[in-house]
JSON list of C-alpha atoms in Angstrom, two decimals:
[
{"chain": "F", "resi": 42, "resn": "ALA", "atom": "CA", "xyz": [73.19, 4.14, -227.17]},
{"chain": "F", "resi": 43, "resn": "GLY", "atom": "CA", "xyz": [76.69, 4.57, -228.56]},
{"chain": "F", "resi": 44, "resn": "TYR", "atom": "CA", "xyz": [78.42, 7.58, -229.95]},
{"chain": "F", "resi": 45, "resn": "GLY", "atom": "CA", "xyz": [79.52, 8.25, -233.48]},
{"chain": "F", "resi": 46, "resn": "VAL", "atom": "CA", "xyz": [82.84, 9.67, -234.62]},
{"chain": "F", "resi": 47, "resn": "SER", "atom": "CA", "xyz": [81.28, 13.12, -235.05]},
{"chain": "F", "resi": 48, "resn": "ASP", "atom": "CA", "xyz": [80.26, 13.07, -231.37]},
{"chain": "F", "resi": 49, "resn": "VAL", "atom": "CA", "xyz": [83.87, 12.85, -230.19]},
{"chain": "F", "resi": 50, "resn": "LEU", "atom": "CA", "xyz": [86.08, 14.03, -233.06]},
{"chain": "F", "resi": 51, "resn": "SER", "atom": "CA", "xyz": [86.25, 17.40, -234.75]},
{"chain": "F", "resi": 52, "resn": "VAL", "atom": "CA", "xyz": [88.78, 18.61, -237.30]},
{"chain": "F", "resi": 53, "resn": "VAL", "atom": "CA", "xyz": [89.76, 22.28, -237.27]},
{"chain": "F", "resi": 54, "resn": "ASP", "atom": "CA", "xyz": [91.52, 23.80, -240.29]},
{"chain": "F", "resi": 55, "resn": "VAL", "atom": "CA", "xyz": [93.58, 26.63, -238.83]},
{"chain": "F", "resi": 56, "resn": "ASN", "atom": "CA", "xyz": [95.13, 28.44, -241.77]},
{"chain": "F", "resi": 57, "resn": "VAL", "atom": "CA", "xyz": [94.37, 32.12, -241.35]},
{"chain": "F", "resi": 58, "resn": "GLU", "atom": "CA", "xyz": [93.79, 33.87, -244.66]},
{"chain": "F", "resi": 59, "resn": "GLY", "atom": "CA", "xyz": [96.59, 36.31, -245.40]},
{"chain": "F", "resi": 60, "resn": "SER", "atom": "CA", "xyz": [98.87, 34.82, -242.75]},
{"chain": "F", "resi": 61, "resn": "ASP", "atom": "CA", "xyz": [102.29, 33.45, -243.64]},
{"chain": "F", "resi": 62, "resn": "ASP", "atom": "CA", "xyz": [103.02, 32.05, -240.18]},
{"chain": "F", "resi": 63, "resn": "TYR", "atom": "CA", "xyz": [101.32, 28.67, -240.31]},
{"chain": "F", "resi": 64, "resn": "ASP", "atom": "CA", "xyz": [103.08, 27.40, -237.19]},
{"chain": "F", "resi": 65, "resn": "LEU", "atom": "CA", "xyz": [101.85, 30.37, -235.14]},
{"chain": "F", "resi": 66, "resn": "ASP", "atom": "CA", "xyz": [98.31, 29.99, -236.50]},
{"chain": "F", "resi": 67, "resn": "LEU", "atom": "CA", "xyz": [98.34, 26.34, -235.43]},
{"chain": "F", "resi": 68, "resn": "GLU", "atom": "CA", "xyz": [99.73, 27.08, -231.98]},
{"chain": "F", "resi": 69, "resn": "GLU", "atom": "CA", "xyz": [97.18, 29.82, -231.33]},
{"chain": "F", "resi": 70, "resn": "SER", "atom": "CA", "xyz": [94.33, 27.55, -232.47]},
{"chain": "F", "resi": 71, "resn": "TRP", "atom": "CA", "xyz": [95.10, 24.57, -230.24]},
{"chain": "F", "resi": 72, "resn": "LYS", "atom": "CA", "xyz": [96.00, 26.73, -227.22]},
{"chain": "F", "resi": 73, "resn": "LYS", "atom": "CA", "xyz": [92.71, 28.61, -227.51]},
{"chain": "F", "resi": 74, "resn": "ALA", "atom": "CA", "xyz": [90.79, 25.31, -227.67]},
{"chain": "F", "resi": 75, "resn": "PHE", "atom": "CA", "xyz": [92.76, 23.96, -224.71]},
{"chain": "F", "resi": 76, "resn": "GLU", "atom": "CA", "xyz": [92.05, 27.05, -222.59]},
{"chain": "F", "resi": 77, "resn": "ASN", "atom": "CA", "xyz": [88.36, 27.06, -223.58]},
{"chain": "F", "resi": 78, "resn": "ASN", "atom": "CA", "xyz": [87.98, 23.41, -222.59]},
{"chain": "F", "resi": 79, "resn": "LEU", "atom": "CA", "xyz": [89.57, 24.13, -219.21]},
{"chain": "F", "resi": 80, "resn": "ASP", "atom": "CA", "xyz": [87.38, 27.13, -218.53]},
{"chain": "F", "resi": 81, "resn": "ASP", "atom": "CA", "xyz": [84.09, 25.85, -219.96]},
{"chain": "F", "resi": 82, "resn": "GLN", "atom": "CA", "xyz": [82.85, 22.65, -218.37]},
{"chain": "F", "resi": 83, "resn": "ASN", "atom": "CA", "xyz": [79.69, 22.82, -220.53]},
{"chain": "F", "resi": 84, "resn": "TRP", "atom": "CA", "xyz": [81.37, 20.85, -223.33]},
{"chain": "F", "resi": 85, "resn": "CYS", "atom": "CA", "xyz": [80.30, 17.61, -221.67]},
{"chain": "F", "resi": 86, "resn": "ASP", "atom": "CA", "xyz": [76.98, 16.55, -220.19]},
{"chain": "F", "resi": 87, "resn": "VAL", "atom": "CA", "xyz": [77.96, 14.01, -217.52]},
{"chain": "F", "resi": 88, "resn": "GLU", "atom": "CA", "xyz": [74.50, 12.38, -217.64]},
{"chain": "F", "resi": 89, "resn": "LYS", "atom": "CA", "xyz": [74.35, 11.99, -221.44]},
{"chain": "F", "resi": 90, "resn": "GLY", "atom": "CA", "xyz": [78.03, 11.91, -222.47]},
{"chain": "F", "resi": 91, "resn": "PRO", "atom": "CA", "xyz": [80.31, 11.49, -224.18]},
{"chain": "F", "resi": 92, "resn": "LEU", "atom": "CA", "xyz": [82.80, 12.26, -221.42]},
{"chain": "F", "resi": 93, "resn": "TRP", "atom": "CA", "xyz": [85.70, 12.85, -223.79]},
{"chain": "F", "resi": 94, "resn": "LYS", "atom": "CA", "xyz": [86.46, 14.46, -227.13]},
{"chain": "F", "resi": 95, "resn": "VAL", "atom": "CA", "xyz": [89.35, 14.91, -229.54]},
{"chain": "F", "resi": 96, "resn": "GLU", "atom": "CA", "xyz": [90.06, 17.94, -231.70]},
{"chain": "F", "resi": 97, "resn": "LEU", "atom": "CA", "xyz": [92.55, 17.70, -234.55]},
{"chain": "F", "resi": 98, "resn": "HIS", "atom": "CA", "xyz": [93.88, 21.15, -235.42]},
{"chain": "F", "resi": 99, "resn": "GLN", "atom": "CA", "xyz": [95.61, 21.02, -238.78]},
{"chain": "F", "resi": 100, "resn": "SER", "atom": "CA", "xyz": [97.60, 23.49, -240.80]},
{"chain": "F", "resi": 101, "resn": "LYS", "atom": "CA", "xyz": [98.25, 22.87, -244.48]},
{"chain": "F", "resi": 102, "resn": "ASP", "atom": "CA", "xyz": [101.53, 23.69, -246.17]},
{"chain": "F", "resi": 103, "resn": "LYS", "atom": "CA", "xyz": [101.80, 26.94, -248.13]},
{"chain": "F", "resi": 104, "resn": "ASP", "atom": "CA", "xyz": [100.39, 25.28, -251.26]},
{"chain": "F", "resi": 105, "resn": "GLY", "atom": "CA", "xyz": [97.28, 24.13, -249.42]},
{"chain": "F", "resi": 106, "resn": "GLY", "atom": "CA", "xyz": [98.49, 20.58, -248.99]},
{"chain": "F", "resi": 107, "resn": "LYS", "atom": "CA", "xyz": [98.77, 19.96, -252.73]},
{"chain": "F", "resi": 108, "resn": "GLY", "atom": "CA", "xyz": [102.34, 18.74, -252.55]},
{"chain": "F", "resi": 109, "resn": "GLY", "atom": "CA", "xyz": [104.03, 21.67, -254.29]},
{"chain": "F", "resi": 110, "resn": "SER", "atom": "CA", "xyz": [105.93, 22.63, -251.14]},
{"chain": "F", "resi": 111, "resn": "ASP", "atom": "CA", "xyz": [108.58, 20.79, -249.15]},
{"chain": "F", "resi": 112, "resn": "LYS", "atom": "CA", "xyz": [106.91, 21.87, -245.89]},
{"chain": "F", "resi": 113, "resn": "LYS", "atom": "CA", "xyz": [104.67, 19.14, -244.53]},
{"chain": "F", "resi": 114, "resn": "SER", "atom": "CA", "xyz": [101.27, 19.84, -243.06]},
{"chain": "F", "resi": 115, "resn": "ALA", "atom": "CA", "xyz": [101.38, 20.25, -239.29]},
{"chain": "F", "resi": 116, "resn": "CYS", "atom": "CA", "xyz": [98.79, 19.28, -236.72]},
{"chain": "F", "resi": 117, "resn": "ALA", "atom": "CA", "xyz": [98.02, 19.33, -233.02]},
{"chain": "F", "resi": 118, "resn": "LEU", "atom": "CA", "xyz": [95.75, 16.93, -231.16]},
{"chain": "F", "resi": 119, "resn": "VAL", "atom": "CA", "xyz": [93.71, 18.27, -228.25]},
{"chain": "F", "resi": 120, "resn": "PHE", "atom": "CA", "xyz": [92.33, 15.44, -226.13]},
{"chain": "F", "resi": 121, "resn": "THR", "atom": "CA", "xyz": [89.74, 16.57, -223.57]},
{"chain": "F", "resi": 122, "resn": "PHE", "atom": "CA", "xyz": [88.19, 14.27, -221.02]},
{"chain": "F", "resi": 123, "resn": "ASN", "atom": "CA", "xyz": [86.17, 14.44, -217.84]},
{"chain": "F", "resi": 124, "resn": "HIS", "atom": "CA", "xyz": [88.24, 13.37, -214.84]},
{"chain": "F", "resi": 125, "resn": "ALA", "atom": "CA", "xyz": [85.46, 10.99, -213.85]},
{"chain": "F", "resi": 126, "resn": "ILE", "atom": "CA", "xyz": [86.69, 8.60, -216.54]},
{"chain": "F", "resi": 127, "resn": "SER", "atom": "CA", "xyz": [90.46, 9.06, -216.40]},
{"chain": "F", "resi": 128, "resn": "ASP", "atom": "CA", "xyz": [93.33, 10.39, -214.35]},
{"chain": "F", "resi": 129, "resn": "GLN", "atom": "CA", "xyz": [96.33, 12.33, -215.64]},
{"chain": "F", "resi": 130, "resn": "SER", "atom": "CA", "xyz": [98.65, 9.32, -215.53]},
{"chain": "F", "resi": 131, "resn": "SER", "atom": "CA", "xyz": [96.29, 7.29, -217.74]},
{"chain": "F", "resi": 132, "resn": "ALA", "atom": "CA", "xyz": [95.87, 10.22, -220.11]},
{"chain": "F", "resi": 133, "resn": "ASN", "atom": "CA", "xyz": [99.66, 10.55, -220.38]},
{"chain": "F", "resi": 134, "resn": "MET", "atom": "CA", "xyz": [99.99, 6.86, -221.25]},
{"chain": "F", "resi": 135, "resn": "LEU", "atom": "CA", "xyz": [97.29, 7.17, -223.92]},
{"chain": "F", "resi": 136, "resn": "ILE", "atom": "CA", "xyz": [98.98, 10.23, -225.42]},
{"chain": "F", "resi": 137, "resn": "ASP", "atom": "CA", "xyz": [102.35, 8.44, -225.37]},
{"chain": "F", "resi": 138, "resn": "HIS", "atom": "CA", "xyz": [100.80, 5.52, -227.28]},
{"chain": "F", "resi": 139, "resn": "ILE", "atom": "CA", "xyz": [99.26, 7.86, -229.84]},
{"chain": "F", "resi": 140, "resn": "VAL", "atom": "CA", "xyz": [102.49, 9.80, -230.36]},
{"chain": "F", "resi": 141, "resn": "SER", "atom": "CA", "xyz": [104.63, 6.64, -230.52]},
{"chain": "F", "resi": 142, "resn": "ASN", "atom": "CA", "xyz": [102.34, 5.08, -233.09]},
{"chain": "F", "resi": 143, "resn": "MET", "atom": "CA", "xyz": [102.22, 8.26, -235.17]},
{"chain": "F", "resi": 144, "resn": "ALA", "atom": "CA", "xyz": [106.03, 8.47, -235.13]},
{"chain": "F", "resi": 145, "resn": "ALA", "atom": "CA", "xyz": [106.30, 4.82, -236.20]},
{"chain": "F", "resi": 146, "resn": "ILE", "atom": "CA", "xyz": [103.84, 5.33, -239.04]},
{"chain": "F", "resi": 147, "resn": "GLU", "atom": "CA", "xyz": [105.58, 8.52, -240.19]},
{"chain": "F", "resi": 148, "resn": "SER", "atom": "CA", "xyz": [109.00, 6.87, -240.22]},
{"chain": "F", "resi": 149, "resn": "ASN", "atom": "CA", "xyz": [107.60, 3.77, -241.98]},
{"chain": "F", "resi": 150, "resn": "LYS", "atom": "CA", "xyz": [108.58, 1.45, -239.16]},
{"chain": "F", "resi": 151, "resn": "SER", "atom": "CA", "xyz": [106.69, -1.78, -239.16]},
{"chain": "F", "resi": 152, "resn": "LYS", "atom": "CA", "xyz": [106.89, -2.22, -235.40]},
{"chain": "F", "resi": 153, "resn": "ILE", "atom": "CA", "xyz": [104.81, 0.03, -233.15]},
{"chain": "F", "resi": 154, "resn": "THR", "atom": "CA", "xyz": [106.85, 1.16, -230.15]},
{"chain": "F", "resi": 155, "resn": "PRO", "atom": "CA", "xyz": [105.52, 0.94, -226.59]},
{"chain": "F", "resi": 156, "resn": "ALA", "atom": "CA", "xyz": [104.59, 4.08, -224.68]},
{"chain": "F", "resi": 157, "resn": "ILE", "atom": "CA", "xyz": [107.06, 5.79, -222.38]},
{"chain": "F", "resi": 158, "resn": "VAL", "atom": "CA", "xyz": [105.79, 6.69, -218.91]},
{"chain": "F", "resi": 159, "resn": "ASN", "atom": "CA", "xyz": [106.50, 10.34, -218.10]},
{"chain": "F", "resi": 160, "resn": "ASN", "atom": "CA", "xyz": [106.45, 12.16, -214.80]},
{"chain": "F", "resi": 161, "resn": "VAL", "atom": "CA", "xyz": [103.37, 14.36, -214.43]},
{"chain": "F", "resi": 162, "resn": "PRO", "atom": "CA", "xyz": [104.02, 18.08, -213.84]},
{"chain": "F", "resi": 163, "resn": "VAL", "atom": "CA", "xyz": [102.45, 19.74, -210.82]},
{"chain": "F", "resi": 164, "resn": "ALA", "atom": "CA", "xyz": [99.77, 21.27, -213.06]},
{"chain": "F", "resi": 165, "resn": "MET", "atom": "CA", "xyz": [99.52, 19.82, -216.56]},
{"chain": "F", "resi": 166, "resn": "GLU", "atom": "CA", "xyz": [97.64, 22.88, -217.81]},
{"chain": "F", "resi": 167, "resn": "ASP", "atom": "CA", "xyz": [100.43, 25.22, -216.66]},
{"chain": "F", "resi": 168, "resn": "SER", "atom": "CA", "xyz": [103.09, 23.07, -218.30]},
{"chain": "F", "resi": 169, "resn": "VAL", "atom": "CA", "xyz": [101.26, 22.78, -221.65]},
{"chain": "F", "resi": 170, "resn": "LEU", "atom": "CA", "xyz": [100.50, 26.50, -221.82]},
{"chain": "F", "resi": 171, "resn": "GLY", "atom": "CA", "xyz": [104.09, 27.40, -220.96]},
{"chain": "F", "resi": 172, "resn": "MET", "atom": "CA", "xyz": [103.31, 28.98, -217.60]},
{"chain": "F", "resi": 173, "resn": "GLN", "atom": "CA", "xyz": [105.50, 26.54, -215.69]},
{"chain": "F", "resi": 174, "resn": "LYS", "atom": "CA", "xyz": [108.79, 24.98, -216.74]}
]
């Protein structure tokens, strides 16, 4: 049995009512999800799967994404996977491909750029959460 999109992808609208700091709302949302996924291994049943998931945290511009503002909508992608199916190096390559392709699409380039291999920090979680430089 396969999995549907809703089994692995969720979209989180992060605009907090009454808040004017959309960037902070977005950062708090994805960091909370990231920390929860680290701390709670119950998100994935290794016998039933799926062994990975993606959360798209998105913040609309001040006009609710209706185009009346010059500020573009912002988003953060939280990719969570069980280490039984991937290692950090492979995850980094996948993320590089996603980011490169998104940048190419956003800049209207017709050619998709190849991923760039990055060095892995000692602890990826510490680096992402700003605990290690």
